[in-house]
Amino acid sequence: MTSDYEFLTVDTVADHVRSVPALAQRIDPDHLVSVREIGDGNLNLVFLLHDASGRGLILKQALPYVRMTGEGWPMTPTRARFEVDSLRAHHALLPEHVVEVFHYDPDRFIIAMEDLSDHWVWRAALNEGLTHDGAAAAMGRYVGAVAFGTSALTLERTALAQAVAAAVNPELCLITEDLVFSEPSVDAGRNSVLEQNKPDADDLAADEEFVTAMGRAKWLFMTKSEALIHGDLHTGSVMVHAPEGSTTCDSVKAFDSEFAFYGPVAFDLGALWANYVIAAARAYALGNAARAIWALGMIQQTWDGFESEFRTRWADRRDPRVWREPFLEQLLATWSEESRLFAAAEMSRRIVGAAKTKDIETLPENVREGAARGVLLAARRFVRIQGADGTPPYLAGLAADTLRESRTS
Ligand code: ADP
Ligand code: MG
C-alpha cells in the first residue's frame, strides 16, 4: 500500500521546495515569510507559501485517507496523479481557465501549483453575497473545451485509448457512484437532514421516477466514456477574481480535479447547474429574490459558454466525413438532457448525503428547512422534464417557482 510516505508540515515544506529545482526558481525556500496550511476541503492537505519578495506557491498533498473523516476511511493517495494529469491536459486546452501545475512528486503525492490566494473560492464568494459575473460562462467554456479536446473528436485512436486507460479511476468513481447516485435515495447510514426535512428525504426515496432516473444517471456515469471530465465541478472547485470595485471576473480557474476520469460530459455541466440552484435556494432563504434569479440565470450562461466553445472547436473534428452537422445538434441535445439528470443527482446528494454545502448548512434552521425542501423538490421535478422542454430558461423558471413555494420563515 502507498501509505508509507512523509506528510508535509509547515516545517518541512521549504525542504520540499529546495529539493525540486523547478520550484526553487519560483519561490525562495530560504526566505519564506509565511507558510500556512489552508486546506478546507474534505480530502487533502494544502499549504500556502510566500517568500520575502512576495512570490507565492501552493503545495497540495494527498493523504492515504479522507481528511474529513480521518484514518477510518482509507483512500489511495495516487488520486493526486489523476488531478495532476487532468489539470495538465485541461490547462493545455484552455490555460486561462485552469490552475497551472508546476511539479508533481509521485512518491509523496505532492502537487505544486499556481498560487491563487488572491482569488475567492467561488462558493465562498457566493455565500458572502458577492457577484462574479463571467464565471458561469467561463466554466461552460472550460467544459466545452474539455469535451472536444480530450475526446474522440480530437485524439488520434491510439492516443485516445491510452488517455482513457491512464485515467481509469475506480476508487474515486466509486465514491461518486455511492454518494451522488445511490445514497440520496438509499441511505447507507451516512445521510442526515433536519428533523423537519425527514419527510422530504422519505418522499425522495419513495419517488419511483426519481430513483429510476438516478439509476440511469449512474449507468451513464459508469459507461459513457466521452471525455476526461473534471468529475467534481461544483462551485468549491472554481476560483474567481474580480478587480477592486468590479462585479465582473478578470480571472476564473477550475481546480481540484482528482475525480477526473473518462466519463459523461454532462456530469460536469449538471454539477455546475445544481450548485447554482443551491445558491439560489440560499438567496431565497435570506429573502433576496433578485439574487436568486441572478444565480439561476447562470444555468443559461454556463450552457451558452459550453455550446459556443464546443461549436467553435467542432470545425476541427477528426472525422467530418461522418461527424456531420446533424450529429453536432444531436450531441448538444443529448448533453442538455443528461445535464439536468446529473444536476438532479447533485442537488439531492448535497441536501441529504454526507458531503453538504455551506450555502445551505450555514442558514438559520427556520429557513434552512424550506431551502432544503425546495432543492429536493426541484431535483424531483428536473428528472420529470421531457426532452427538448428543458431549456435553461425553463429550468431556471421551474427552480425559481419550486424554491419560492418551498420557503419557510
Ligand atoms: P480538497 O481536494 O481537499 O477538496 P482543494 O483542492 O479543494 O482540496 O483545496 C482546499 C482549499 O485550499 C481550497 O478550497 C482553497 O481554499 C485552497 N486552495 C487549493 N488550491 C489552491 C490554489 N491553487 N491557490 C489558492 N488556494 C488554493
Ligand atoms: Mg475541494
Coordinates of C-alpha atoms and ligand atoms in Angstrom, one line a residue:
M1 CA 0.0 0.0 0.0
T2 CA 1.1 3.5 -0.7
S3 CA 0.7 4.9 2.8
D4 CA 4.4 4.8 3.8
Y5 CA 5.5 8.4 2.9
E6 CA 6.3 11.5 4.8
F7 CA 3.5 14.0 5.2
L8 CA 4.3 17.7 4.7
T9 CA 4.2 20.0 7.7
V10 CA 4.7 23.8 7.9
D11 CA 8.3 23.0 9.0
T12 CA 9.2 20.7 6.0
V13 CA 7.6 22.5 3.0
A14 CA 10.8 24.5 2.5
D15 CA 12.8 21.3 2.2
H16 CA 10.5 20.1 -0.5
V17 CA 10.8 23.3 -2.5
R18 CA 14.6 23.1 -2.0
S19 CA 14.7 19.6 -3.4
V20 CA 13.0 20.5 -6.6
P21 CA 15.0 22.9 -8.8
A22 CA 11.9 23.9 -10.8
L23 CA 10.2 25.1 -7.6
A24 CA 13.2 26.8 -6.1
Q25 CA 13.1 29.1 -9.1
R26 CA 9.5 30.1 -8.4
I27 CA 9.9 30.8 -4.7
D28 CA 12.8 31.2 -2.4
P29 CA 12.8 28.4 0.2
D30 CA 15.4 30.2 2.3
H31 CA 13.3 33.3 2.7
L32 CA 9.8 32.2 3.3
V33 CA 7.9 34.8 5.3
S34 CA 4.7 32.8 5.7
V35 CA 3.7 29.1 5.5
R36 CA 0.1 28.1 6.3
E37 CA -2.0 25.0 5.9
I38 CA -5.2 26.4 4.3
G39 CA -7.0 23.2 3.3
D40 CA -10.7 23.5 3.9
G41 CA -11.7 20.6 1.6
N42 CA -12.7 17.1 2.5
L43 CA -9.6 15.3 1.4
N44 CA -6.2 16.8 1.3
L45 CA -3.5 19.0 2.9
V46 CA -3.0 22.3 1.2
F47 CA -0.1 24.6 2.1
L48 CA 0.3 28.2 1.0
L49 CA 3.8 29.6 0.9
H50 CA 5.0 33.2 0.4
D51 CA 8.6 34.4 0.2
A52 CA 10.2 37.7 1.1
S53 CA 9.8 39.1 -2.5
G54 CA 6.0 38.4 -2.4
R55 CA 6.0 35.3 -4.6
G56 CA 3.5 32.5 -3.7
L57 CA 3.2 28.8 -4.2
I58 CA 0.7 26.1 -3.3
L59 CA 1.7 22.6 -2.3
K60 CA -1.2 20.1 -2.1
Q61 CA -0.6 16.7 -0.7
A62 CA -2.9 13.7 -0.8
L63 CA -3.2 11.7 2.4
P64 CA -3.8 8.0 2.5
Y65 CA -7.2 8.6 4.0
V66 CA -10.1 11.0 3.8
R67 CA -9.2 14.1 5.7
M68 CA -12.8 14.9 6.6
T69 CA -13.3 11.6 8.5
G70 CA -9.7 10.6 9.4
E71 CA -7.8 7.3 9.1
G72 CA -11.0 5.3 9.4
W73 CA -11.8 5.9 5.7
P74 CA -8.6 4.9 3.8
M75 CA -8.3 6.3 0.2
T76 CA -5.4 5.9 -2.1
P77 CA -3.1 8.9 -2.4
T78 CA -2.5 8.0 -6.0
R79 CA -5.6 10.1 -6.6
A80 CA -3.2 13.0 -6.8
R81 CA -2.0 11.7 -10.2
F82 CA -5.5 11.9 -11.7
E83 CA -5.6 15.5 -10.5
V84 CA -2.2 16.4 -12.0
D85 CA -2.8 14.6 -15.3
S86 CA -6.2 16.2 -15.8
L87 CA -5.2 19.7 -14.7
R88 CA -2.3 19.5 -17.2
A89 CA -4.4 18.2 -20.0
H90 CA -7.1 20.8 -19.3
H91 CA -4.6 23.6 -18.9
A92 CA -3.2 22.8 -22.3
L93 CA -6.6 23.2 -23.8
L94 CA -7.7 26.3 -22.1
P95 CA -4.9 27.8 -20.0
E96 CA -6.9 30.9 -19.0
H97 CA -9.4 28.8 -17.0
V98 CA -7.4 26.1 -15.4
V99 CA -4.9 26.4 -12.5
E100 CA -1.3 25.8 -13.6
V101 CA 0.6 22.8 -12.2
F102 CA 4.4 23.3 -11.8
H103 CA 5.6 20.0 -10.5
Y104 CA 4.4 16.6 -9.2
D105 CA 6.2 14.4 -6.7
P106 CA 4.7 10.9 -7.3
D107 CA 6.5 9.4 -4.3
R108 CA 4.9 11.8 -1.8
F109 CA 1.9 12.7 -3.8
I110 CA 2.6 16.4 -3.7
I111 CA 1.3 18.8 -6.4
A112 CA 3.0 22.2 -6.7
M113 CA 0.8 24.7 -8.4
E114 CA 0.0 28.3 -9.0
D115 CA -1.0 30.4 -6.0
L116 CA -4.5 31.7 -6.4
S117 CA -4.8 33.0 -2.9
D118 CA -5.8 36.4 -4.2
H119 CA -8.9 34.7 -5.6
W120 CA -12.1 33.7 -3.9
V121 CA -13.3 30.1 -3.8
W122 CA -16.4 30.7 -5.8
R123 CA -18.8 29.0 -3.3
A124 CA -17.4 31.2 -0.5
A125 CA -17.9 34.3 -2.7
L126 CA -21.4 33.3 -3.5
N127 CA -22.2 32.7 0.2
E128 CA -20.8 36.2 1.0
G129 CA -23.3 37.7 -1.4
L130 CA -20.6 38.7 -3.9
T131 CA -21.2 38.9 -7.6
H132 CA -18.6 37.4 -10.0
D133 CA -20.2 37.8 -13.5
G134 CA -18.5 35.9 -16.2
A135 CA -17.6 32.9 -14.0
A136 CA -20.5 30.8 -15.1
A137 CA -19.8 31.3 -18.8
A138 CA -16.1 30.7 -18.3
M139 CA -16.8 27.3 -16.7
G140 CA -19.1 26.5 -19.5
R141 CA -16.3 27.2 -22.0
Y142 CA -14.0 25.0 -19.9
V143 CA -16.4 22.1 -20.1
G144 CA -16.8 22.7 -23.8
A145 CA -13.0 22.8 -24.4
V146 CA -12.5 19.6 -22.4
A147 CA -15.4 17.8 -24.1
F148 CA -13.9 18.5 -27.5
G149 CA -10.2 18.4 -26.8
T150 CA -9.9 15.2 -24.8
S151 CA -12.4 13.1 -26.8
A152 CA -12.5 11.1 -30.0
L153 CA -13.3 14.3 -31.8
T154 CA -9.7 15.4 -31.2
L155 CA -7.4 12.5 -30.2
E156 CA -6.0 10.0 -32.6
R157 CA -7.3 6.5 -31.9
T158 CA -4.3 5.1 -30.1
A159 CA -3.7 8.2 -28.1
L160 CA -7.4 8.2 -27.1
A161 CA -7.1 4.6 -25.9
Q162 CA -4.0 5.4 -23.9
A163 CA -5.6 8.5 -22.4
V164 CA -8.7 6.5 -21.4
A165 CA -6.6 3.8 -19.8
A166 CA -4.4 6.2 -17.9
A167 CA -7.5 7.9 -16.4
V168 CA -9.2 4.7 -15.1
N169 CA -10.0 6.0 -11.6
P170 CA -12.3 3.4 -10.0
E171 CA -11.7 4.3 -6.3
L172 CA -12.8 7.9 -6.8
C173 CA -15.6 7.0 -9.2
L174 CA -17.0 4.6 -6.6
I175 CA -17.3 7.4 -4.2
T176 CA -19.3 9.4 -6.7
E177 CA -21.4 6.4 -7.6
D178 CA -22.3 5.8 -4.0
L179 CA -22.6 9.3 -2.7
V180 CA -24.1 11.1 -5.7
F181 CA -26.3 8.4 -7.4
S182 CA -27.2 5.7 -4.9
E183 CA -27.3 7.1 -1.4
P184 CA -29.6 10.1 -1.8
S185 CA -32.4 7.5 -2.2
V186 CA -30.9 4.5 -0.5
D187 CA -29.4 5.6 2.8
A188 CA -26.2 3.7 3.7
G189 CA -26.0 5.3 7.1
R190 CA -24.2 8.4 6.0
N191 CA -27.2 10.6 5.3
S192 CA -28.6 13.3 7.5
V193 CA -31.2 16.1 7.4
L194 CA -33.0 18.4 9.8
E195 CA -35.8 16.7 11.7
Q196 CA -38.3 18.9 9.8
N197 CA -36.9 17.6 6.4
K198 CA -37.2 13.9 7.2
P199 CA -40.5 13.7 5.3
D200 CA -38.9 15.3 2.3
A201 CA -36.0 12.8 2.3
D202 CA -38.5 10.0 2.7
D203 CA -40.6 11.3 -0.3
L204 CA -37.4 11.5 -2.4
A205 CA -36.5 7.9 -1.6
A206 CA -40.1 6.8 -2.3
D207 CA -40.2 8.6 -5.6
E208 CA -40.0 5.8 -8.1
E209 CA -39.5 8.1 -11.1
F210 CA -36.7 9.9 -9.4
V211 CA -34.9 6.7 -8.3
T212 CA -35.2 5.2 -11.8
A213 CA -33.7 8.4 -13.2
M214 CA -30.8 8.1 -10.7
G215 CA -30.3 4.5 -11.8
R216 CA -30.0 5.8 -15.4
A217 CA -27.7 8.6 -14.3
K218 CA -25.4 6.2 -12.5
W219 CA -25.4 3.9 -15.5
L220 CA -24.4 6.8 -17.8
F221 CA -21.7 7.8 -15.4
M222 CA -20.2 4.3 -15.3
T223 CA -20.4 3.6 -19.0
K224 CA -20.2 6.8 -21.0
S225 CA -16.5 7.5 -21.5
E226 CA -16.8 10.6 -23.6
A227 CA -14.1 12.9 -22.3
L228 CA -11.6 13.5 -19.5
I229 CA -14.2 15.2 -17.3
H230 CA -13.3 17.2 -14.1
G231 CA -15.5 14.9 -12.1
D232 CA -16.4 17.2 -9.2
L233 CA -17.1 20.6 -10.8
H234 CA -19.1 22.3 -8.0
T235 CA -18.6 25.9 -7.1
G236 CA -16.0 24.9 -4.5
S237 CA -13.8 23.7 -7.4
V238 CA -13.6 27.1 -9.0
M239 CA -11.6 30.2 -8.1
V240 CA -12.7 33.6 -9.1
H241 CA -11.2 37.1 -9.0
A242 CA -12.7 40.5 -9.9
P243 CA -10.8 43.8 -9.9
E244 CA -11.4 46.1 -6.9
G245 CA -14.8 47.7 -7.2
S246 CA -16.0 45.4 -10.1
T247 CA -18.5 42.6 -10.2
T248 CA -17.1 41.1 -13.4
C249 CA -14.4 38.5 -13.3
D250 CA -10.9 39.1 -14.7
S251 CA -9.8 35.6 -13.7
V252 CA -11.7 32.3 -13.4
K253 CA -9.9 29.0 -12.8
A254 CA -11.0 25.4 -12.3
F255 CA -9.0 23.3 -9.8
D256 CA -9.3 20.2 -7.6
S257 CA -9.9 17.6 -10.2
E258 CA -8.9 14.4 -8.5
F259 CA -12.2 12.8 -9.5
A260 CA -11.2 13.1 -13.2
F261 CA -11.8 10.1 -15.5
Y262 CA -13.3 9.4 -18.9
G263 CA -16.9 10.0 -18.2
P264 CA -20.0 11.8 -19.4
V265 CA -19.5 15.4 -20.4
A266 CA -22.9 16.4 -19.0
F267 CA -21.8 15.4 -15.5
D268 CA -19.7 18.5 -15.1
L269 CA -22.4 20.7 -16.5
G270 CA -25.0 19.2 -14.2
A271 CA -22.8 19.7 -11.2
L272 CA -22.5 23.4 -12.0
W273 CA -26.2 23.8 -12.6
A274 CA -27.1 22.1 -9.4
N275 CA -24.9 24.4 -7.4
Y276 CA -26.5 27.4 -9.0
V277 CA -29.8 26.1 -7.8
I278 CA -28.4 25.6 -4.3
A279 CA -27.0 29.2 -4.4
A280 CA -30.5 30.4 -5.4
A281 CA -32.1 28.4 -2.6
R282 CA -29.8 30.3 -0.1
A283 CA -30.7 33.6 -1.7
Y284 CA -34.4 32.9 -1.4
A285 CA -34.0 31.7 2.2
L286 CA -32.3 35.0 3.0
G287 CA -35.1 37.0 1.4
N288 CA -33.1 38.0 -1.7
A289 CA -35.2 37.0 -4.7
A290 CA -33.3 39.2 -7.1
R291 CA -30.1 37.4 -6.2
A292 CA -31.8 34.0 -6.6
I293 CA -32.9 34.9 -10.1
W294 CA -29.4 36.1 -10.9
A295 CA -28.0 32.7 -9.6
L296 CA -30.4 30.8 -11.7
G297 CA -29.5 32.8 -14.8
M298 CA -26.1 31.2 -14.6
I299 CA -27.6 28.0 -15.9
Q300 CA -28.0 29.7 -19.2
Q301 CA -24.6 31.4 -19.1
T302 CA -22.8 28.1 -18.5
W303 CA -24.7 26.4 -21.2
D304 CA -24.0 29.2 -23.7
G305 CA -20.3 29.2 -22.8
F306 CA -20.2 25.5 -23.3
E307 CA -22.2 25.4 -26.5
S308 CA -20.2 28.2 -28.2
E309 CA -16.8 26.8 -27.2
F310 CA -17.8 23.4 -28.4
R311 CA -19.3 24.7 -31.7
T312 CA -16.2 26.7 -32.4
R313 CA -13.9 23.7 -31.9
W314 CA -16.2 21.4 -33.8
A315 CA -14.7 22.8 -37.1
D316 CA -11.5 20.8 -36.2
R317 CA -13.1 17.4 -35.5
R318 CA -11.2 14.4 -36.8
D319 CA -13.8 12.8 -39.0
P320 CA -16.1 15.3 -40.6
R321 CA -17.0 12.6 -43.2
V322 CA -19.4 11.1 -40.7
W323 CA -19.5 13.6 -37.9
R324 CA -21.7 15.9 -39.8
E325 CA -23.7 18.9 -38.6
P326 CA -26.9 17.0 -37.6
F327 CA -24.7 14.9 -35.3
L328 CA -23.5 18.1 -33.6
E329 CA -27.1 19.0 -32.9
Q330 CA -27.8 15.6 -31.6
L331 CA -24.8 15.7 -29.3
L332 CA -25.8 19.0 -27.8
A333 CA -29.5 17.9 -27.3
T334 CA -28.3 14.8 -25.5
W335 CA -26.0 16.7 -23.3
S336 CA -28.7 19.2 -22.4
E337 CA -31.0 16.4 -21.3
E338 CA -28.3 14.5 -19.4
S339 CA -27.2 17.6 -17.6
R340 CA -30.5 18.0 -15.8
L341 CA -30.4 14.4 -14.8
F342 CA -26.9 14.9 -13.3
A343 CA -28.0 18.2 -11.8
A344 CA -30.8 16.4 -10.0
A345 CA -28.4 13.9 -8.6
E346 CA -26.0 16.6 -7.3
M347 CA -28.9 18.7 -5.9
S348 CA -30.3 15.7 -3.9
R349 CA -27.0 14.4 -2.6
R350 CA -25.9 17.9 -1.4
I351 CA -29.1 18.0 0.8
V352 CA -29.4 14.5 2.2
G353 CA -25.9 13.0 1.7
A354 CA -22.6 13.0 3.6
A355 CA -21.0 16.0 1.8
K356 CA -23.2 19.0 2.2
T357 CA -22.8 22.7 1.2
K358 CA -22.1 25.7 3.3
D359 CA -24.7 27.5 1.2
I360 CA -27.4 25.6 2.9
E361 CA -25.8 24.4 6.1
T362 CA -25.0 27.9 7.4
L363 CA -28.6 29.1 7.0
P364 CA -30.6 29.5 10.2
E365 CA -32.7 26.4 10.8
N366 CA -36.0 28.0 10.3
V367 CA -35.2 29.0 6.7
R368 CA -32.9 26.1 6.0
E369 CA -35.8 23.8 6.2
G370 CA -37.5 25.4 3.2
A371 CA -34.3 25.7 1.3
A372 CA -33.5 22.0 1.7
R373 CA -37.1 21.1 0.8
G374 CA -37.0 23.3 -2.3
V375 CA -33.8 21.8 -3.6
L376 CA -35.0 18.3 -3.2
L377 CA -38.3 19.1 -4.9
A378 CA -36.5 20.8 -7.7
A379 CA -34.4 17.7 -8.2
R380 CA -37.5 15.5 -8.5
R381 CA -39.0 18.0 -11.0
F382 CA -35.9 18.2 -13.1
V383 CA -36.0 14.4 -13.8
R384 CA -39.6 14.7 -15.0
I385 CA -38.9 17.2 -17.7
Q386 CA -39.4 15.8 -21.2
G387 CA -36.9 16.0 -24.0
A388 CA -36.4 19.4 -25.5
D389 CA -38.6 21.2 -22.9
G390 CA -35.7 21.5 -20.6
T391 CA -34.1 24.7 -21.9
P392 CA -32.0 26.7 -19.4
P393 CA -34.8 29.4 -19.0
Y394 CA -37.3 26.6 -18.4
L395 CA -35.1 25.0 -15.8
A396 CA -34.4 28.4 -14.1
G397 CA -38.2 29.1 -14.0
L398 CA -39.0 25.7 -12.6
A399 CA -36.3 26.0 -10.0
A400 CA -37.4 29.6 -9.1
D401 CA -41.1 28.5 -8.7
T402 CA -40.2 25.4 -6.6
L403 CA -37.7 27.2 -4.3
R404 CA -40.1 30.1 -3.8
E405 CA -43.1 27.9 -2.9
S406 CA -41.0 25.9 -0.5
R407 CA -39.7 28.8 1.5
T408 CA -40.1 28.7 5.3
S409 CA -39.7 31.5 7.8
Ligands
ADP1 P1 -9.6 19.0 -1.5 O1 -9.2 18.1 -2.6 O2 -9.2 18.6 -0.1 O3 -11.0 19.4 -1.6 P2 -8.9 21.6 -2.6 O4 -8.1 21.4 -3.9 O5 -10.3 21.9 -2.8 O6 -8.7 20.3 -1.7 O7 -8.2 22.7 -1.8 C1 -8.7 23.0 -0.5 C2 -8.7 24.5 -0.3 O8 -7.3 25.0 -0.4 C3 -9.4 25.3 -1.4 O9 -10.8 25.4 -1.0 C4 -8.8 26.6 -1.4 O10 -9.2 27.4 -0.3 C5 -7.3 26.2 -1.1 N1 -6.6 26.1 -2.4 C6 -6.4 25.0 -3.1 N2 -5.7 25.2 -4.2 C7 -5.4 26.5 -4.2 C8 -4.6 27.3 -5.1 N3 -4.0 26.9 -6.2 N4 -4.4 28.7 -4.7 C9 -5.0 29.1 -3.6 N5 -5.7 28.4 -2.7 C10 -5.9 27.1 -3.0
MG2 MG -12.1 20.6 -2.7

